Amino acid sequence: MSQFNLDTCHIIDLPKITDSRGNLTFVEGGRHIPFDIKRTYYLYDVPGGAERGGHAHKGLHQLIIAISGAFDIVLDDGHRKQRYHLNRSYFGLYVCPMIWREMDNFSSGAVCLVLASNLYDEADYYRDYADFIAAASK
Ligand code: T46
């Protein structure tokens, strides 16, 4: 069985500097999150009713933040599933390797920021659920 499971994934309460000019949140790799950041990407202009994700990563660690608006993410370690509702820019969901994820319920104008531990590599993906389950059961 994989060393990674749903218990490893959790919400991280990020630093928030409040100010009459507006708030500021920052993330330092290796300090606030358990990996160094090698890549960032973001999802935006997501049409109502769209679903994203539908895959797992072999070795990638990620922090997923609803920078604006809200969406849901369902994590699945092959044994259990857990749904998270992300709607605050100072909460990040840490997702470890070997977790299948599906995202839905994007609000209008939602922006999903992702901090990732490695560069994009299609070979790191399980895009077939049966392949993921077979690997997660080893
Ligand atoms: C995840 C969720 C939250 C790239 O070329 N570079 C990149 O860094 C990424 C992330 C994607 N792509 C290409 C690969 C596909 O041709 O962009 C296309 C769409 O990617 P994908 O279908 O994987 O997008 P999502 O939104 O389903 O998933 C992404 C991440 O892939 C995934 O790691 O956790 O966002």
PDB file of C-alpha atoms and ligand atoms in Angstrom:
ATOM      1  CA  MET A   1       0.000   0.000   0.000  1.00  0.00           C
ATOM      2  CA  SER A   2       1.215   3.536  -0.786  1.00  0.00           C
ATOM      3  CA  GLN A   3       2.960   5.423   2.037  1.00  0.00           C
ATOM      4  CA  PHE A   4       0.728   8.381   1.144  1.00  0.00           C
ATOM      5  CA  ASN A   5      -2.947   8.524   2.070  1.00  0.00           C
ATOM      6  CA  LEU A   6      -5.733  10.961   2.920  1.00  0.00           C
ATOM      7  CA  ASP A   7      -4.339  11.485   6.440  1.00  0.00           C
ATOM      8  CA  THR A   8      -1.247  13.113   4.899  1.00  0.00           C
ATOM      9  CA  CYS A   9      -3.389  15.733   3.107  1.00  0.00           C
ATOM     10  CA  HIS A  10      -4.582  18.656   5.181  1.00  0.00           C
ATOM     11  CA  ILE A  11      -5.583  22.301   5.187  1.00  0.00           C
ATOM     12  CA  ILE A  12      -2.681  24.664   5.900  1.00  0.00           C
ATOM     13  CA  ASP A  13      -3.530  27.960   7.578  1.00  0.00           C
ATOM     14  CA  LEU A  14      -1.214  30.425   5.794  1.00  0.00           C
ATOM     15  CA  PRO A  15       0.157  33.627   7.331  1.00  0.00           C
ATOM     16  CA  LYS A  16      -2.169  36.600   6.927  1.00  0.00           C
ATOM     17  CA  ILE A  17      -0.936  40.162   7.392  1.00  0.00           C
ATOM     18  CA  THR A  18      -4.010  42.293   7.900  1.00  0.00           C
ATOM     19  CA  ASP A  19      -3.815  45.951   7.019  1.00  0.00           C
ATOM     20  CA  SER A  20      -6.270  48.791   6.443  1.00  0.00           C
ATOM     21  CA  ARG A  21      -4.877  48.815   2.857  1.00  0.00           C
ATOM     22  CA  GLY A  22      -5.856  45.165   2.383  1.00  0.00           C
ATOM     23  CA  ASN A  23      -4.531  41.772   3.446  1.00  0.00           C
ATOM     24  CA  LEU A  24      -1.361  39.984   2.393  1.00  0.00           C
ATOM     25  CA  THR A  25      -0.674  36.242   2.498  1.00  0.00           C
ATOM     26  CA  PHE A  26       2.626  34.596   1.642  1.00  0.00           C
ATOM     27  CA  VAL A  27       3.913  31.044   1.258  1.00  0.00           C
ATOM     28  CA  GLU A  28       7.520  29.964   1.766  1.00  0.00           C
ATOM     29  CA  GLY A  29       8.545  26.574   0.403  1.00  0.00           C
ATOM     30  CA  GLY A  30       9.918  24.236   3.049  1.00  0.00           C
ATOM     31  CA  ARG A  31       8.563  26.478   5.822  1.00  0.00           C
ATOM     32  CA  HIS A  32       4.792  26.793   5.442  1.00  0.00           C
ATOM     33  CA  ILE A  33       4.514  23.806   3.130  1.00  0.00           C
ATOM     34  CA  PRO A  34       6.472  20.522   3.194  1.00  0.00           C
ATOM     35  CA  PHE A  35       8.174  20.973  -0.186  1.00  0.00           C
ATOM     36  CA  ASP A  36      10.161  23.469  -2.240  1.00  0.00           C
ATOM     37  CA  ILE A  37       8.192  25.255  -4.961  1.00  0.00           C
ATOM     38  CA  LYS A  38       9.366  24.629  -8.528  1.00  0.00           C
ATOM     39  CA  ARG A  39       6.233  25.617 -10.471  1.00  0.00           C
ATOM     40  CA  THR A  40       3.065  27.638 -10.093  1.00  0.00           C
ATOM     41  CA  TYR A  41      -0.007  27.547 -12.290  1.00  0.00           C
ATOM     42  CA  TYR A  42      -3.574  28.727 -11.989  1.00  0.00           C
ATOM     43  CA  LEU A  43      -7.019  27.829 -13.245  1.00  0.00           C
ATOM     44  CA  TYR A  44      -9.364  30.690 -14.147  1.00  0.00           C
ATOM     45  CA  ASP A  45     -12.338  31.502 -16.395  1.00  0.00           C
ATOM     46  CA  VAL A  46     -13.739  28.095 -15.444  1.00  0.00           C
ATOM     47  CA  PRO A  47     -17.255  27.825 -16.935  1.00  0.00           C
ATOM     48  CA  GLY A  48     -20.172  27.012 -14.619  1.00  0.00           C
ATOM     49  CA  GLY A  49     -20.612  23.248 -14.204  1.00  0.00           C
ATOM     50  CA  ALA A  50     -17.087  22.403 -15.424  1.00  0.00           C
ATOM     51  CA  GLU A  51     -15.078  19.672 -13.733  1.00  0.00           C
ATOM     52  CA  ARG A  52     -11.285  19.522 -13.664  1.00  0.00           C
ATOM     53  CA  GLY A  53      -8.735  17.073 -12.300  1.00  0.00           C
ATOM     54  CA  GLY A  54      -9.513  13.397 -12.710  1.00  0.00           C
ATOM     55  CA  HIS A  55      -5.980  12.189 -12.154  1.00  0.00           C
ATOM     56  CA  ALA A  56      -3.303  11.471  -9.538  1.00  0.00           C
ATOM     57  CA  HIS A  57       0.405  12.187  -9.381  1.00  0.00           C
ATOM     58  CA  LYS A  58       3.132   9.636  -8.770  1.00  0.00           C
ATOM     59  CA  GLY A  59       5.555  11.967  -7.000  1.00  0.00           C
ATOM     60  CA  LEU A  60       4.234  15.544  -7.094  1.00  0.00           C
ATOM     61  CA  HIS A  61       3.365  17.515  -3.945  1.00  0.00           C
ATOM     62  CA  GLN A  62       0.991  20.451  -4.361  1.00  0.00           C
ATOM     63  CA  LEU A  63      -0.688  23.239  -2.412  1.00  0.00           C
ATOM     64  CA  ILE A  64      -4.066  24.240  -3.842  1.00  0.00           C
ATOM     65  CA  ILE A  65      -5.530  27.651  -2.938  1.00  0.00           C
ATOM     66  CA  ALA A  66      -8.820  29.331  -3.836  1.00  0.00           C
ATOM     67  CA  ILE A  67      -7.209  32.720  -4.462  1.00  0.00           C
ATOM     68  CA  SER A  68     -10.602  34.096  -5.465  1.00  0.00           C
ATOM     69  CA  GLY A  69     -14.094  32.609  -5.308  1.00  0.00           C
ATOM     70  CA  ALA A  70     -14.670  28.989  -4.326  1.00  0.00           C
ATOM     71  CA  PHE A  71     -14.626  25.409  -5.570  1.00  0.00           C
ATOM     72  CA  ASP A  72     -14.716  21.861  -4.216  1.00  0.00           C
ATOM     73  CA  ILE A  73     -12.023  19.231  -4.472  1.00  0.00           C
ATOM     74  CA  VAL A  74     -12.541  15.545  -3.759  1.00  0.00           C
ATOM     75  CA  LEU A  75      -9.421  13.632  -2.701  1.00  0.00           C
ATOM     76  CA  ASP A  76      -9.279   9.845  -3.025  1.00  0.00           C
ATOM     77  CA  ASP A  77      -6.409   7.627  -1.837  1.00  0.00           C
ATOM     78  CA  GLY A  78      -7.918   4.478  -3.326  1.00  0.00           C
ATOM     79  CA  HIS A  79      -9.570   3.507  -0.045  1.00  0.00           C
ATOM     80  CA  ARG A  80     -11.349   6.642   1.164  1.00  0.00           C
ATOM     81  CA  LYS A  81     -12.616   9.897  -0.314  1.00  0.00           C
ATOM     82  CA  GLN A  82     -12.882  13.333   1.269  1.00  0.00           C
ATOM     83  CA  ARG A  83     -14.488  16.482  -0.141  1.00  0.00           C
ATOM     84  CA  TYR A  84     -13.008  19.894   0.710  1.00  0.00           C
ATOM     85  CA  HIS A  85     -14.672  23.233   0.011  1.00  0.00           C
ATOM     86  CA  LEU A  86     -12.016  25.898  -0.599  1.00  0.00           C
ATOM     87  CA  ASN A  87     -13.161  29.514  -0.364  1.00  0.00           C
ATOM     88  CA  ARG A  88     -10.446  31.460   1.489  1.00  0.00           C
ATOM     89  CA  SER A  89      -7.203  32.818   0.011  1.00  0.00           C
ATOM     90  CA  TYR A  90      -5.328  32.154   3.281  1.00  0.00           C
ATOM     91  CA  PHE A  91      -6.136  28.426   3.404  1.00  0.00           C
ATOM     92  CA  GLY A  92      -4.206  25.989   1.219  1.00  0.00           C
ATOM     93  CA  LEU A  93      -4.960  22.314   0.738  1.00  0.00           C
ATOM     94  CA  TYR A  94      -1.770  20.258   0.798  1.00  0.00           C
ATOM     95  CA  VAL A  95      -2.091  17.269  -1.556  1.00  0.00           C
ATOM     96  CA  CYS A  96       0.635  14.624  -1.364  1.00  0.00           C
ATOM     97  CA  PRO A  97       1.529  12.138  -4.135  1.00  0.00           C
ATOM     98  CA  MET A  98      -0.716   9.164  -4.950  1.00  0.00           C
ATOM     99  CA  ILE A  99      -4.014  10.996  -4.394  1.00  0.00           C
ATOM    100  CA  TRP A 100      -6.696  11.052  -7.087  1.00  0.00           C
ATOM    101  CA  ARG A 101      -8.387  14.488  -7.235  1.00  0.00           C
ATOM    102  CA  GLU A 102     -11.544  15.801  -8.864  1.00  0.00           C
ATOM    103  CA  MET A 103     -12.620  19.449  -8.800  1.00  0.00           C
ATOM    104  CA  ASP A 104     -16.099  20.878  -9.290  1.00  0.00           C
ATOM    105  CA  ASN A 105     -18.581  23.502  -8.048  1.00  0.00           C
ATOM    106  CA  PHE A 106     -16.435  26.397  -9.294  1.00  0.00           C
ATOM    107  CA  SER A 107     -18.065  29.709  -8.440  1.00  0.00           C
ATOM    108  CA  SER A 108     -18.218  32.482 -10.989  1.00  0.00           C
ATOM    109  CA  GLY A 109     -14.805  34.193 -11.165  1.00  0.00           C
ATOM    110  CA  ALA A 110     -13.026  31.486  -9.131  1.00  0.00           C
ATOM    111  CA  VAL A 111      -9.245  31.370  -9.420  1.00  0.00           C
ATOM    112  CA  CYS A 112      -7.357  28.269  -8.271  1.00  0.00           C
ATOM    113  CA  LEU A 113      -3.654  28.820  -7.576  1.00  0.00           C
ATOM    114  CA  VAL A 114      -1.430  25.738  -7.360  1.00  0.00           C
ATOM    115  CA  LEU A 115       2.119  25.601  -5.979  1.00  0.00           C
ATOM    116  CA  ALA A 116       3.886  22.452  -7.131  1.00  0.00           C
ATOM    117  CA  SER A 117       7.060  20.652  -6.090  1.00  0.00           C
ATOM    118  CA  ASN A 118       8.212  19.918  -9.622  1.00  0.00           C
ATOM    119  CA  LEU A 119       8.074  20.993 -13.244  1.00  0.00           C
ATOM    120  CA  TYR A 120       5.274  19.753 -15.472  1.00  0.00           C
ATOM    121  CA  ASP A 121       5.844  16.125 -16.463  1.00  0.00           C
ATOM    122  CA  GLU A 122       3.062  14.135 -18.106  1.00  0.00           C
ATOM    123  CA  ALA A 123       4.862  10.904 -17.077  1.00  0.00           C
ATOM    124  CA  ASP A 124       4.102  11.786 -13.429  1.00  0.00           C
ATOM    125  CA  TYR A 125       0.326  11.477 -14.032  1.00  0.00           C
ATOM    126  CA  TYR A 126      -2.080   8.585 -13.550  1.00  0.00           C
ATOM    127  CA  ARG A 127      -4.940   9.641 -15.815  1.00  0.00           C
ATOM    128  CA  ASP A 128      -6.654   6.249 -15.742  1.00  0.00           C
ATOM    129  CA  TYR A 129      -8.452   5.467 -12.456  1.00  0.00           C
ATOM    130  CA  ALA A 130      -7.906   1.689 -12.748  1.00  0.00           C
ATOM    131  CA  ASP A 131      -4.156   2.225 -13.178  1.00  0.00           C
ATOM    132  CA  PHE A 132      -4.147   4.480 -10.119  1.00  0.00           C
ATOM    133  CA  ILE A 133      -6.047   1.953  -7.991  1.00  0.00           C
ATOM    134  CA  ALA A 134      -3.666  -0.831  -9.043  1.00  0.00           C
ATOM    135  CA  ALA A 135      -0.639   1.292  -8.101  1.00  0.00           C
ATOM    136  CA  ALA A 136      -2.183   2.536  -4.824  1.00  0.00           C
ATOM    137  CA  SER A 137      -2.903  -1.042  -3.729  1.00  0.00           C
ATOM    138  CA  LYS A 138       0.716  -2.168  -4.105  1.00  0.00           C
TER     139      LYS A 138
HETATM  140  C1  T46 B   1      -3.968  19.306 -10.571  1.00  0.00           C
HETATM  141  C2  T46 B   1      -5.082  20.249 -10.836  1.00  0.00           C
HETATM  142  C3  T46 B   1      -5.425  21.064  -9.633  1.00  0.00           C
HETATM  143  C4  T46 B   1       0.913  22.004 -18.853  1.00  0.00           C
HETATM  144  O1  T46 B   1       1.395  22.046 -19.997  1.00  0.00           O
HETATM  145  N1  T46 B   1       1.653  22.472 -17.775  1.00  0.00           N
HETATM  146  C5  T46 B   1       1.192  22.452 -16.511  1.00  0.00           C
HETATM  147  O2  T46 B   1       1.900  22.893 -15.573  1.00  0.00           O
HETATM  148  C6  T46 B   1      -0.119  21.912 -16.264  1.00  0.00           C
HETATM  149  C7  T46 B   1      -0.687  21.855 -14.850  1.00  0.00           C
HETATM  150  C8  T46 B   1      -0.849  21.452 -17.329  1.00  0.00           C
HETATM  151  N2  T46 B   1      -0.344  21.507 -18.593  1.00  0.00           N
HETATM  152  C9  T46 B   1      -1.155  21.042 -19.712  1.00  0.00           C
HETATM  153  C10 T46 B   1      -1.470  19.555 -19.719  1.00  0.00           C
HETATM  154  C11 T46 B   1      -2.813  19.491 -20.418  1.00  0.00           C
HETATM  155  O3  T46 B   1      -2.617  19.431 -21.802  1.00  0.00           O
HETATM  156  O4  T46 B   1      -2.415  21.711 -19.647  1.00  0.00           O
HETATM  157  C12 T46 B   1      -3.453  20.843 -20.073  1.00  0.00           C
HETATM  158  C13 T46 B   1      -4.531  20.743 -19.003  1.00  0.00           C
HETATM  159  O5  T46 B   1      -4.001  20.037 -17.875  1.00  0.00           O
HETATM  160  P1  T46 B   1      -4.924  19.125 -16.939  1.00  0.00           P
HETATM  161  O6  T46 B   1      -5.967  18.473 -17.751  1.00  0.00           O
HETATM  162  O7  T46 B   1      -4.014  18.231 -16.138  1.00  0.00           O
HETATM  163  O8  T46 B   1      -5.603  20.222 -15.987  1.00  0.00           O
HETATM  164  P2  T46 B   1      -6.454  20.007 -14.675  1.00  0.00           P
HETATM  165  O9  T46 B   1      -7.011  21.327 -14.305  1.00  0.00           O
HETATM  166  O10 T46 B   1      -7.394  18.876 -14.805  1.00  0.00           O
HETATM  167  O11 T46 B   1      -5.374  19.565 -13.569  1.00  0.00           O
HETATM  168  C14 T46 B   1      -4.403  20.493 -13.137  1.00  0.00           C
HETATM  169  C15 T46 B   1      -3.086  19.772 -12.890  1.00  0.00           C
HETATM  170  O12 T46 B   1      -2.702  19.027 -14.054  1.00  0.00           O
HETATM  171  C16 T46 B   1      -3.155  18.824 -11.733  1.00  0.00           C
HETATM  172  O13 T46 B   1      -1.845  18.504 -11.329  1.00  0.00           O
HETATM  173  O14 T46 B   1      -3.785  18.834  -9.464  1.00  0.00           O
HETATM  174  O15 T46 B   1      -4.855  21.114 -11.945  1.00  0.00           O
END
